[in-house]
XYZ file of C-alpha atoms in Angstrom:
636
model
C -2.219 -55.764 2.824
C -4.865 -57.265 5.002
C -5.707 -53.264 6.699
C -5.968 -52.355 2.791
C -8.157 -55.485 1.737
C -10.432 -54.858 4.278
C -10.779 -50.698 3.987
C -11.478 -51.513 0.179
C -14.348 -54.580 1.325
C -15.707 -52.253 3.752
C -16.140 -49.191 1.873
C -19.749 -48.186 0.296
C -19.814 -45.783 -1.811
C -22.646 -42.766 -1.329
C -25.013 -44.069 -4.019
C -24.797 -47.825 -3.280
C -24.366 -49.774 -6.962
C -28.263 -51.113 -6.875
C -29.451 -47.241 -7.165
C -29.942 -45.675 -10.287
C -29.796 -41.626 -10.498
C -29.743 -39.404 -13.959
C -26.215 -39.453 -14.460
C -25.266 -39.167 -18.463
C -27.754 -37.009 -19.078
C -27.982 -33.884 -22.051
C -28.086 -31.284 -19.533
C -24.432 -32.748 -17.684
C -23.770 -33.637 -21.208
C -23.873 -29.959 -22.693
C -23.204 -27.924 -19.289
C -19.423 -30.117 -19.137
C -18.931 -29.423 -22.792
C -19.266 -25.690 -22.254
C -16.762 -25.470 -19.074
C -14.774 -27.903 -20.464
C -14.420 -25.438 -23.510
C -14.562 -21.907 -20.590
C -12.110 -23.531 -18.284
C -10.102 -24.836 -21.033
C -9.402 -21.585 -23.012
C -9.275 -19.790 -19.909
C -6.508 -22.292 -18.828
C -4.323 -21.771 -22.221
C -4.360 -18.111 -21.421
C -3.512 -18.624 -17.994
C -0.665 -21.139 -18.486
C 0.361 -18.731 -21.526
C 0.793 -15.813 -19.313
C 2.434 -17.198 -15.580
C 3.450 -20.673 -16.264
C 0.664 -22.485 -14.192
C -2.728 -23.748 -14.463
C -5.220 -24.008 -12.392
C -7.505 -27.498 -11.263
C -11.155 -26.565 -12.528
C -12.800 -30.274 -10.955
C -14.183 -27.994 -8.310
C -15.411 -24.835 -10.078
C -16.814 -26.619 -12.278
C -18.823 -28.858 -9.693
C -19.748 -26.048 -7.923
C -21.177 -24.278 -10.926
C -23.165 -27.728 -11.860
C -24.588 -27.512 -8.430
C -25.431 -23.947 -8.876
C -27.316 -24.639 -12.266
C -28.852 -28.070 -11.507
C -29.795 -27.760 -8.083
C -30.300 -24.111 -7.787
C -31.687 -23.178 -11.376
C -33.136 -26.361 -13.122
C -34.273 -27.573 -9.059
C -32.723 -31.069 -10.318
C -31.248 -33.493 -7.782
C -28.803 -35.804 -8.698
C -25.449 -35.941 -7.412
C -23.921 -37.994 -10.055
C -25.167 -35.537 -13.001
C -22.812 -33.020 -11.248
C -20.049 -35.495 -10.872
C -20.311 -35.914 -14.710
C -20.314 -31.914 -15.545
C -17.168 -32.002 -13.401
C -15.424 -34.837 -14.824
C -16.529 -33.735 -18.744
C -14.967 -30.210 -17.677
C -11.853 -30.774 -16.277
C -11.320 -33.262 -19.386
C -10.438 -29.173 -20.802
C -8.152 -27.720 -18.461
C -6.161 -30.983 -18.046
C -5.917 -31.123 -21.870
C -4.974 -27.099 -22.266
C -2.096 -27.458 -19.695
C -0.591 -30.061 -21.926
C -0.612 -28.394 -25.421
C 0.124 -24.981 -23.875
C 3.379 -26.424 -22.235
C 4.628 -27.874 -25.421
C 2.394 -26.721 -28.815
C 3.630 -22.716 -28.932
C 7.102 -23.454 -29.583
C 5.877 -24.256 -33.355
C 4.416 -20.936 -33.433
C 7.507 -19.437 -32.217
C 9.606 -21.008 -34.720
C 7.145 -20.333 -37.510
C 7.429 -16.950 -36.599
C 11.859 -17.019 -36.456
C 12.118 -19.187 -39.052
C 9.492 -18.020 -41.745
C 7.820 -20.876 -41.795
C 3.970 -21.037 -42.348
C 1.999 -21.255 -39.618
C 0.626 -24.363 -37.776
C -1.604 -26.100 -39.419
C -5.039 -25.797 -36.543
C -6.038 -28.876 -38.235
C -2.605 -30.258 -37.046
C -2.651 -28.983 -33.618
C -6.482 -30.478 -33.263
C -5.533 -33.447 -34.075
C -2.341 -33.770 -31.638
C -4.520 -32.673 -28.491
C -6.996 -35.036 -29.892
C -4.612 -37.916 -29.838
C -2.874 -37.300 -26.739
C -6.633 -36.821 -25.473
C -7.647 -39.989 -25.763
C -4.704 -41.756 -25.320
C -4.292 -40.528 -21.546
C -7.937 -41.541 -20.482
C -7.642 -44.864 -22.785
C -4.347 -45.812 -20.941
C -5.599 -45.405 -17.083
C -8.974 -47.269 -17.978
C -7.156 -50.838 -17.251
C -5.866 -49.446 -14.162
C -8.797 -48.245 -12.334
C -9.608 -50.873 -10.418
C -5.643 -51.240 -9.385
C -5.486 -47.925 -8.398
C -8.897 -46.428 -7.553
C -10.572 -49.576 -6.006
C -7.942 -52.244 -5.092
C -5.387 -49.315 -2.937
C -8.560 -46.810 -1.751
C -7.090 -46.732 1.505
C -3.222 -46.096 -0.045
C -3.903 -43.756 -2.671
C -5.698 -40.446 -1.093
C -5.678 -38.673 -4.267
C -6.364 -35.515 -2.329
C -7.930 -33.546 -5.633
C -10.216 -36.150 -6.295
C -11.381 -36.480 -2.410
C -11.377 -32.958 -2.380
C -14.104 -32.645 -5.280
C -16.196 -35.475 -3.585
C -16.360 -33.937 -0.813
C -18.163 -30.393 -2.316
C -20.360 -32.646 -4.131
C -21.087 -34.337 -0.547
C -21.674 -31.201 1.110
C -24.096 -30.379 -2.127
C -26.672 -28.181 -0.162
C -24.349 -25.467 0.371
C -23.332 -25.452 -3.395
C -25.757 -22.634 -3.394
C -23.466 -19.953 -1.922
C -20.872 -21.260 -2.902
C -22.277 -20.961 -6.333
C -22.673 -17.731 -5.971
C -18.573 -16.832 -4.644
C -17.796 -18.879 -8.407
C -20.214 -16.750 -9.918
C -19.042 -13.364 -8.906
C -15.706 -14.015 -8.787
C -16.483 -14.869 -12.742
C -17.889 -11.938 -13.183
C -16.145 -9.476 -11.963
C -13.082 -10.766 -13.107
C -14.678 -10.742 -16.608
C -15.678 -6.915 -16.150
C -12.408 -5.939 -14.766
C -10.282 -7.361 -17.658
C -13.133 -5.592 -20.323
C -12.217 -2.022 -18.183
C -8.773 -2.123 -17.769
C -7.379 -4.206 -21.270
C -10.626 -3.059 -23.398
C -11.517 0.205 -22.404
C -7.892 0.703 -21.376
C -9.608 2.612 -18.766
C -6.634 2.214 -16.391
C -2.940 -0.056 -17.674
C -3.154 -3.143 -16.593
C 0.891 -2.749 -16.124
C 2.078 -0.680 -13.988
C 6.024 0.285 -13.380
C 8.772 2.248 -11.518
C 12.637 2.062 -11.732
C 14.836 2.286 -8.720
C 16.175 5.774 -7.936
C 20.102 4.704 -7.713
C 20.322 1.472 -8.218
C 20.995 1.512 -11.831
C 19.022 -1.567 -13.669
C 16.508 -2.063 -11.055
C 13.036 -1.602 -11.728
C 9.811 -3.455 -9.996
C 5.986 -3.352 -11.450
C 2.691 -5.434 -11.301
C 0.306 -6.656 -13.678
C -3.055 -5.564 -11.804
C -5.046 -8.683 -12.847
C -7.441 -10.876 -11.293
C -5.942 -14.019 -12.819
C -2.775 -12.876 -10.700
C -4.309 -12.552 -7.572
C -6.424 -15.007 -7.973
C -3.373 -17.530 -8.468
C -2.100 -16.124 -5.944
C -4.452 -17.106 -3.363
C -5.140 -20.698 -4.887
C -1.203 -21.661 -4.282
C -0.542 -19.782 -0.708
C 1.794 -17.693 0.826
C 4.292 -20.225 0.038
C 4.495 -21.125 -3.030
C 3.884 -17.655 -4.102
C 6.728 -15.878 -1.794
C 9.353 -18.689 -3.868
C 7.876 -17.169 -7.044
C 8.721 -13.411 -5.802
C 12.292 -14.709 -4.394
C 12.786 -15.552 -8.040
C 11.390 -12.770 -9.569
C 14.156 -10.602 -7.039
C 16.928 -12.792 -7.810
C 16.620 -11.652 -12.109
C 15.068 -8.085 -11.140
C 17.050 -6.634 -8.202
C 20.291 -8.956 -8.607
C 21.176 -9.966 -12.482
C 19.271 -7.174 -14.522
C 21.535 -4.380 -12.628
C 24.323 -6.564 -12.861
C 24.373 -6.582 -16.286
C 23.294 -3.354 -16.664
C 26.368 -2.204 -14.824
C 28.957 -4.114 -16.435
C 27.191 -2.671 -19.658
C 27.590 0.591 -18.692
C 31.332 0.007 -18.474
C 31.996 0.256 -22.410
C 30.180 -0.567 -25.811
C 29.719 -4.169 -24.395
C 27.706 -6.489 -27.032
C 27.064 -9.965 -25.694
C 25.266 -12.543 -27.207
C 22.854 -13.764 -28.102
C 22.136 -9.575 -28.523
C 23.442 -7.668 -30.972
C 23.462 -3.996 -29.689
C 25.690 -2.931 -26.491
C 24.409 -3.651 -23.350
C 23.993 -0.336 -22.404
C 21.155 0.076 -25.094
C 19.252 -2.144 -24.215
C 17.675 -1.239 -20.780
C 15.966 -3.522 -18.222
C 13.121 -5.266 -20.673
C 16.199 -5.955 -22.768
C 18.286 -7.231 -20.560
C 15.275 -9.533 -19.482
C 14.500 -10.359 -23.204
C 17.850 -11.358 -23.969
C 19.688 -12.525 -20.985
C 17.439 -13.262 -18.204
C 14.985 -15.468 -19.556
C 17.976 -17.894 -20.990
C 19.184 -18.670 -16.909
C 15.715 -18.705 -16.118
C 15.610 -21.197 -18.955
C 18.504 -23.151 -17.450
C 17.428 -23.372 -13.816
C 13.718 -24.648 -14.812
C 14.944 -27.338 -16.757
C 17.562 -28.599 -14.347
C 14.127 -27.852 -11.733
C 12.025 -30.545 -13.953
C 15.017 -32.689 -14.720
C 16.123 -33.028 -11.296
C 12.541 -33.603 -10.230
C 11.921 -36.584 -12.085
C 15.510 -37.802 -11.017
C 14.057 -37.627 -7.463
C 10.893 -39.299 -8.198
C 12.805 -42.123 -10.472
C 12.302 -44.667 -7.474
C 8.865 -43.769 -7.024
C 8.100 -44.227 -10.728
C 10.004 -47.599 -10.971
C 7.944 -48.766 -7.626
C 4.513 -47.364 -9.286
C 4.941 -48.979 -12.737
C 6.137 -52.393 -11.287
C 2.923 -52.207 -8.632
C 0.620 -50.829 -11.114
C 1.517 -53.565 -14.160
C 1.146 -56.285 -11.258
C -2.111 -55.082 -9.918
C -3.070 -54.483 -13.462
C -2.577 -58.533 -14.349
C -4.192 -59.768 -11.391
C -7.500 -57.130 -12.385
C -7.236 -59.127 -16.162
C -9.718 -61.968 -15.428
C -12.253 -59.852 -13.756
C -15.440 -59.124 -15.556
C -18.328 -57.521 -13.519
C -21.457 -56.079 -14.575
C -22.218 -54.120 -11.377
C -23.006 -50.842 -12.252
C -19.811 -49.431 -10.257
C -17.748 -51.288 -11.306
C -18.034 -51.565 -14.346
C -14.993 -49.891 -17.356
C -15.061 -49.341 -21.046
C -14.090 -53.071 -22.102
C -10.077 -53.888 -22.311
C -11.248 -54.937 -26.411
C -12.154 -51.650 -26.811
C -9.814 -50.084 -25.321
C -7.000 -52.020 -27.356
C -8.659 -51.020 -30.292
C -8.978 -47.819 -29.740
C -5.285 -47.211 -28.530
C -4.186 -49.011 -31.884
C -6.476 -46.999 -33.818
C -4.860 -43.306 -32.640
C -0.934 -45.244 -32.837
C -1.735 -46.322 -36.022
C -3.556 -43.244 -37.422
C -0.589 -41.266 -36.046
C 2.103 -43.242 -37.822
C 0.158 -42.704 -41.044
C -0.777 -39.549 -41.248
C 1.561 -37.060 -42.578
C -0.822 -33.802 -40.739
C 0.648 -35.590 -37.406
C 4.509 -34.955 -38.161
C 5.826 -37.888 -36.019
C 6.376 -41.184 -38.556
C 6.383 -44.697 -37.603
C 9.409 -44.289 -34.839
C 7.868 -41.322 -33.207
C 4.200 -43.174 -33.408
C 6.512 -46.266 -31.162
C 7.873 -43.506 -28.999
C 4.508 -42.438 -28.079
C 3.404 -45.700 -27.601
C 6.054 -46.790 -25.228
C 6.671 -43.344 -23.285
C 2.613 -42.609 -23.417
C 1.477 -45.790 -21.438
C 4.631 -45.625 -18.832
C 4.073 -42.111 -18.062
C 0.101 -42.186 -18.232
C 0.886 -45.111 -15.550
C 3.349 -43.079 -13.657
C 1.219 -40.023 -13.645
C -1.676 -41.657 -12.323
C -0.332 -43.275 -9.160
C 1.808 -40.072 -8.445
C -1.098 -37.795 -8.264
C -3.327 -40.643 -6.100
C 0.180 -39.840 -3.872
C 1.090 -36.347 -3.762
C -1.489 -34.538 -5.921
C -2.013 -33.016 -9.509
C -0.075 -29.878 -8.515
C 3.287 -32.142 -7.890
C 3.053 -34.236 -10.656
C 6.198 -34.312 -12.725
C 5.051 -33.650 -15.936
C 7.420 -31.274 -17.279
C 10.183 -33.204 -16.015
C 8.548 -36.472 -17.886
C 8.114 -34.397 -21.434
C 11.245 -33.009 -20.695
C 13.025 -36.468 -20.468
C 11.154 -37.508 -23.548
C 12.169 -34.441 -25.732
C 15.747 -35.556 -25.136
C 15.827 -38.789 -26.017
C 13.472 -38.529 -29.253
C 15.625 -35.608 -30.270
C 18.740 -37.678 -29.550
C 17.000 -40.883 -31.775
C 15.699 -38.833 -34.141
C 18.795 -37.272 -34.545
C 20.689 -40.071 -34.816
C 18.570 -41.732 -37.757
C 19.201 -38.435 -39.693
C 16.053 -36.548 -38.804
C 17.297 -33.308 -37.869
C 17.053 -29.578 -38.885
C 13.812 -28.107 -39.044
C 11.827 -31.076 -39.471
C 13.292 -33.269 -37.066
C 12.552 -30.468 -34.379
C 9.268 -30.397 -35.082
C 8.548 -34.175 -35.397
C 10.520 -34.182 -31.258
C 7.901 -31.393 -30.214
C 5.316 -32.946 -31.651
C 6.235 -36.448 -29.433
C 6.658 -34.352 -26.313
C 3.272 -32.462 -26.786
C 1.252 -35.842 -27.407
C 3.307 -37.129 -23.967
C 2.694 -34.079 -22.156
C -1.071 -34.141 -22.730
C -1.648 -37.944 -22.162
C 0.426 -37.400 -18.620
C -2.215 -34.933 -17.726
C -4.929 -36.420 -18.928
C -3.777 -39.793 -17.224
C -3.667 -37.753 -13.812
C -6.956 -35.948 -14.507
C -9.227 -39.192 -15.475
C -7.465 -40.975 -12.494
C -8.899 -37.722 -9.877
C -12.185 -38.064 -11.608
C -12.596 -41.756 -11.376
C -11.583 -41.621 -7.385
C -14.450 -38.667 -7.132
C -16.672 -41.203 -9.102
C -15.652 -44.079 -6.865
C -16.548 -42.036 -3.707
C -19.918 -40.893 -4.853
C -21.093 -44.134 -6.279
C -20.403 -42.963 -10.224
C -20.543 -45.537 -13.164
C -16.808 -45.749 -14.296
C -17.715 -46.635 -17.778
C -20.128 -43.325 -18.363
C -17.193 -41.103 -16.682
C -14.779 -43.106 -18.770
C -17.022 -41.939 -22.277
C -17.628 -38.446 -20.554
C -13.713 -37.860 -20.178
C -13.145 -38.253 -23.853
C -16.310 -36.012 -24.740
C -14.501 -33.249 -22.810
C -11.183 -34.109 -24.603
C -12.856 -34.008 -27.620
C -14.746 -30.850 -27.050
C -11.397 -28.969 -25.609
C -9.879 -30.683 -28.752
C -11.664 -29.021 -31.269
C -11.318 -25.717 -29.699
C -7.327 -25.242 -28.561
C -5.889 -24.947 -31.690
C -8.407 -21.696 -32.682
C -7.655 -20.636 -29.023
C -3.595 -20.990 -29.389
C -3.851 -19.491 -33.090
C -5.958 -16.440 -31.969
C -3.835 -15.611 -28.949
C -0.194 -16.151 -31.198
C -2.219 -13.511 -33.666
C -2.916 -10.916 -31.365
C 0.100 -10.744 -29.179
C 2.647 -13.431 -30.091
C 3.903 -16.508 -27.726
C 7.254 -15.174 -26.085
C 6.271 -11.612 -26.379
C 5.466 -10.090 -22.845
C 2.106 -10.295 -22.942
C 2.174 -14.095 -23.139
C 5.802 -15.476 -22.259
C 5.017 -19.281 -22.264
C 7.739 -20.317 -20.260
C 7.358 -23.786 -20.296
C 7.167 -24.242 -23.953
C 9.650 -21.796 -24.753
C 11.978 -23.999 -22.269
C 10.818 -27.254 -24.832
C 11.772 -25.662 -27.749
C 15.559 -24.599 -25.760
C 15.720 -27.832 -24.975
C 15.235 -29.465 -28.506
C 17.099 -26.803 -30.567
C 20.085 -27.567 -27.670
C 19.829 -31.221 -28.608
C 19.638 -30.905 -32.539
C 22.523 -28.490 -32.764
C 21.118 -24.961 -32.608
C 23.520 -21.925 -31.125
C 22.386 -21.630 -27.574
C 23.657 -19.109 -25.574
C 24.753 -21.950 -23.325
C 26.612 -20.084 -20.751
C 23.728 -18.165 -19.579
C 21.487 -21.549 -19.502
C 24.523 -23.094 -16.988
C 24.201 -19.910 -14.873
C 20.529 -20.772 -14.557
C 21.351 -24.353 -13.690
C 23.882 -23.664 -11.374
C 21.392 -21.145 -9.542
C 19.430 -24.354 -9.474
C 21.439 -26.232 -7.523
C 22.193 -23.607 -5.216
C 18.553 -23.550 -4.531
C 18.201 -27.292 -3.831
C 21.160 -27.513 -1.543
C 19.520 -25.045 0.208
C 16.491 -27.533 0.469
C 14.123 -24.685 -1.570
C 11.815 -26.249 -4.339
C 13.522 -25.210 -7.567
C 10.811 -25.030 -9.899
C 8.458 -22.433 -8.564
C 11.727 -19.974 -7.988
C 12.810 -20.759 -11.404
C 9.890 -20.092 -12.910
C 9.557 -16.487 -10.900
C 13.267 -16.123 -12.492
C 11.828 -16.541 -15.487
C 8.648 -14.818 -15.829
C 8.753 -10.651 -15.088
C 8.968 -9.471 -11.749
C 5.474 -7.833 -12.695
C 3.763 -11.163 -12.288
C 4.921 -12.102 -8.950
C 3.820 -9.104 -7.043
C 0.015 -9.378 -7.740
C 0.342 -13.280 -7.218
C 2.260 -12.383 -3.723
C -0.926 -10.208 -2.858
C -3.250 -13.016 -3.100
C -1.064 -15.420 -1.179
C -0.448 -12.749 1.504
C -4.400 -12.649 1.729
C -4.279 -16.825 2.126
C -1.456 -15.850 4.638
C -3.813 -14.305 6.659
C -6.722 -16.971 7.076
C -3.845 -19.663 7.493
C -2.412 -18.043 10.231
C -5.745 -17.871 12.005
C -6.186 -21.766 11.612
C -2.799 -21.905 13.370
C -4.031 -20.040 16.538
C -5.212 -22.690 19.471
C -8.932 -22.527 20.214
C -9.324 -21.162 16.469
C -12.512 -22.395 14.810
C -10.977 -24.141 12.093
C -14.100 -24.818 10.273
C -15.408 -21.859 10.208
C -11.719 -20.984 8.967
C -11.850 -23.574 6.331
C -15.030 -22.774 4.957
C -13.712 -19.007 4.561
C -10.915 -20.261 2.998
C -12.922 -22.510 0.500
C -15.033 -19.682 -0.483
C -11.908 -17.623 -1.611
C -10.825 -20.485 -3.515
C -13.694 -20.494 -5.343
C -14.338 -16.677 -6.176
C -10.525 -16.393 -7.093
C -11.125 -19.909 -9.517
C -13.725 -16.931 -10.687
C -11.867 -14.654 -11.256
C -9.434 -16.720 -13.234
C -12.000 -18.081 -15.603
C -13.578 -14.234 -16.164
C -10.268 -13.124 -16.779
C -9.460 -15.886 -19.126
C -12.599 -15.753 -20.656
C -12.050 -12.111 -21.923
C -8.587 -12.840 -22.706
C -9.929 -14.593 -25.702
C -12.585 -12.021 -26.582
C -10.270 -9.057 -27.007
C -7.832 -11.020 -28.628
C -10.485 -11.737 -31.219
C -11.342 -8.101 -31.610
C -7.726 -7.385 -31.610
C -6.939 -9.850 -34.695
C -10.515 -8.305 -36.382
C -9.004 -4.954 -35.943
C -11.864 -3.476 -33.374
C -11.228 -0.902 -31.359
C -12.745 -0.827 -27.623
C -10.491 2.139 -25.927
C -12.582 5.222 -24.358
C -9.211 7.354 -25.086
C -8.814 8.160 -21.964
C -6.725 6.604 -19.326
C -6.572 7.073 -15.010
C -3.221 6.295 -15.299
C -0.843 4.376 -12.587
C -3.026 5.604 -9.928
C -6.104 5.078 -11.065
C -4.742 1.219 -11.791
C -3.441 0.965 -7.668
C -7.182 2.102 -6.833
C -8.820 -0.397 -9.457
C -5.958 -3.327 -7.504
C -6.751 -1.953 -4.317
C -10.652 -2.736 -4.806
C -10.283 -6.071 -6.681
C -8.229 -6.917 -3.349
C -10.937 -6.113 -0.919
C -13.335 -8.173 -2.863
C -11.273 -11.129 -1.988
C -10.863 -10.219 1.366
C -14.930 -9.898 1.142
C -15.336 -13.683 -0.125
C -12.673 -14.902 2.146
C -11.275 -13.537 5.200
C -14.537 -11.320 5.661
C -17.145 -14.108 4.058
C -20.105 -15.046 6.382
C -21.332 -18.110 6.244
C -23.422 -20.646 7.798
C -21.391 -23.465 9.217
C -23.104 -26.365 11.113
């Protein structure tokens, strides 16, 4: 305690407290409003499509650098701090309503109900919003200032950093940049010229059932590189395990008579491999990513019990102070108190918010205990392995088991448990997110209580925007259809209608969750298998291209007498041009799905074909390898 007392008394942060720079200015104002809104809708469609989102803390710095430093020849380190903290506020708050908020389209669309009200979904993302940067305001200085040398809270460091090293955020502007747009012209050429497929396909010559294909995107490859050779190789193991081992399976026993197995209702041997998958294969995919998040949070259950209990005593022994250097200094615990009782209350009340007084208590409860959980985790281990699914997840379950207890079932009960687990989900991430920002703000010399206001401006600007972005995307292609499979929200709404009653194919969900434990006595990370299970083989391959392209500069690093700055520099640069060419392709996502639901035709009517596609791939791969394993830069 005494090593941790004095790393916190010693540290200074890089703009000492006396200093005053532009920090809350209009221009960080309206440039973290606008990624907040780019990296947020390109997030949903991201999420929508693989499963995962990408952090945008970084891109979105860099970009700030680019246009304040390079553009509008501004210097001021904490206005970019404040365009990245207003425009992760989106991407943290898309990850939570994309994991949860689609299974009401889905069952408006089985059940012929009417559609979600945007109004309603607004609103939820709204009050989760808030909620998750409200909660971690009292425990900033517990966790940001009182344990700086426990807590790394490697995102956070990681984004201080680039705004340290802000006289290269030129080129590395320019790797954001034209990863952005090129991603953004590919998508128009392949999807809206339809120019080349963006899917491409083969079966297996003999091995009935088999078939393997990629979706040529950037997104894909760009993923790819962001999570590594490793993380995307578990995806692909996955993705082998459905495609090469259970689709022809199936297929063969189907072939063996007029074999009709629920929950289909034509023979097996109709159906071919996309049916199999539709039917069958996404259920065990289903069951082993649930028992993945489940068994997750099981693991962590000391950790979280350890983290609250710290966190609630460093929390009462931060309760007297009252500082007025600059900072130091939060949005006022009065406030705060008010404002938290303001969105319970409102949420209670309101009948557009479907939850009623018991689900307003759940949120309560569950919200501040995971928004205290999810900060300290991801000051330990990072954004990327914080259990949020497994948290929502746990709360689905017991909601749906109270609710259904106290007679709220059916129809309305299920959606008054999603609606708890979305407003959870989202105040888990937003928790972790504010918590990475503040620890950025804390290293740069940042005023806590302008961050604090900017978080909930980029929660309110992703807010107003996610419900048009989740409506248009349902309208042009339909959550669960192929072109967006939402796993994780499809896996909420198994959950729940598993719960409440509903007829589950439940012996395909326990194959799933016994291929789950296989995989963790094995000592493999469930969850990013399970989820290449899930998803179409056709996803994995183009994300295993990027991380064999990571491969490459990692194993260079590994190499004695390697250079491995210059390697890391490389290596950032990729990051950055594939965070590019995720937000392009996102970007455009939403554009043609708005032509698509206007009924506007952009084909050429003609198309290259599947070789024409490879080429197209082939290229968007060596532009990569251009801005990474082939980048020159200038390291000192």
């Amino acid at each position: 305690m005494n090593d941790q007392a004095t790393q916190q008394n010693d540290f200074k942060p890089f703009i000492s407290a006396d200093r005053v720079l532009p920090e809350f200015t209009g221009t960080s104002i309206i440039l973290g409003i606008l990624l907040s809104v780019i990296f947020g809708g390109a997030n949903a469609y991201l999420g929508l499509k693989v499963g995962m989102t990408i952090s945008a803390s970084i891109p979105a710095a860099v970009i700030s650098m680019g246009i304040i430093r390079g553009i509008l020849k501004k210097e001021s380190i904490l206005e970019n701090n404040m365009v990245q903290t207003i425009g992760s506020a989106g991407e943290s708050l898309a990850a939570g309503a994309i994991f949860t908020l689609p299974a009401l389209y889905i069952w408006s669309q089985e059940r012929s109900l009417p559609a979600p009200n945007l109004m309603t979904i607004t609103i939820i993302a709204l009050c989760g919003g808030i909620l998750g940067v409200l909660f971690m305001v009292p425990l900033r200085k517990a966790l940001i200032v009182k344990e700086h040398g426990v807590l790394p809270y490697p995102e956070g460091t990681a984004c201080a950093e680039v705004l340290l090293a802000g006289e290269e955020g030129g080129s590395k502007a320019k790797a954001c940049f034209a990863g952005l747009g090129i991603g953004a012209l590919y998508k128009f050429i392949t999807d809206g010229f339809k120019l080349f497929p963006s899917e491409i396909e083969t079966t297996i010559p003999g091995y009935k059932g088999a078939a393997i294909g990629g979706d040529v995107l950037p997104a894909l490859l760009g993923v790819g590189y962001i999570i590594g050779p490793k993380i995307a190789s578990y995806m692909t193991a996955g993705a082998i395990i459905s495609w090469f081992g259970l689709i022809p399976l199936i297929s063969n026993i189907g072939s063996m008579g007029e074999i009709i197995m629920y929950p289909a209702s034509v023979p097996i041997s109709e159906l071919g491999h996309w049916g199999i998958w539709n039917y069958y294969i996404r259920y065990v995919g289903a069951g082993a990513v649930a028992f993945g998040g489940i068994y997750n949070l099981i693991k962590t259950i000391p950790l979280i019990i350890q983290t609250f209990k710290e966190s609630m005593k460093d929390y009462s022994s931060n309760m007297g102070e009252n500082t007025e250097e600059r900072t130091n200094k939060d949005i006022s615990l009065k406030i705060v108190g008010i404002g938290v009782a303001t969105v319970i209350i409102a949420m209670a009340m309101l009948p557009i918010i479907p939850v009623g007084i018991g689900g307003a208590a759940i949120i309560a409860i569950f919200g501040f205990f995971f928004a205290t959980v999810s900060s300290r985790i991801v000051g330990l281990v990072g954004s990327s392995s914080n259990p949020v699914s497994g948290m929502t997840i746990a709360t689905l379950i017991i909601t749906a088991i109270i609710f259904k207890a106290t007679g709220n079932d059916g129809i309305t009960g299920m959606i008054a448990t999603l609606t708890v687990g979305a407003v959870i989900c989202i105040i888990a991430a937003m928790a972790g997110d504010t918590s990475q920002d503040l620890k950025t703000g804390y290293i740069v010399g940042a005023t806590p209580i302008k961050q604090q206001i900017g978080e909930i401006i980029g929660v309110v600007a992703a807010a107003l925007v996610i419900g048009w972005v989740l409506t248009l995307l349902n309208n042009a292609w339909g959550f669960g259809s192929q072109e967006l499979p939402a796993p994780q929200a499809t896996l909420m709404r198994l959950v729940i209608e598993g719960v409440m009653g509903g007829n589950l194919p439940w012996s395909l969900v326990f194959t799933g969750v016994g291929i789950g434990v296989a995989i963790e006595l094995l000592g493999l990370p469930v969850l990013p298998i399970a989820i290449g299970m899930y998803l179409p083989i056709h996803l994995s391959t183009p994300i295993m291209a990027g991380g064999l392209i990571r491969r490459v500069l990692d194993k260079r690093a590994e190499k004695s007498g390697a250079d491995k700055k210059v390697i890391k520099e490389k290596t950032d640069s990729g990051i950055l041009y594939a965070s590019g060419l995720i937000a392009g392709e996102g970007l455009i996502g939403i554009i043609l799905a708005v032509l698509t639901v206007a009924g506007i035709k952009t084909q050429l009517g003609f198309n290259t074909g599947q070789i024409g596609a490879l080429v197209a791939f082939g290229l968007l791969v060596l532009s990569l390898m251009k801005f990474s394993i082939f980048s020159k830069l200038k390291v000192d």
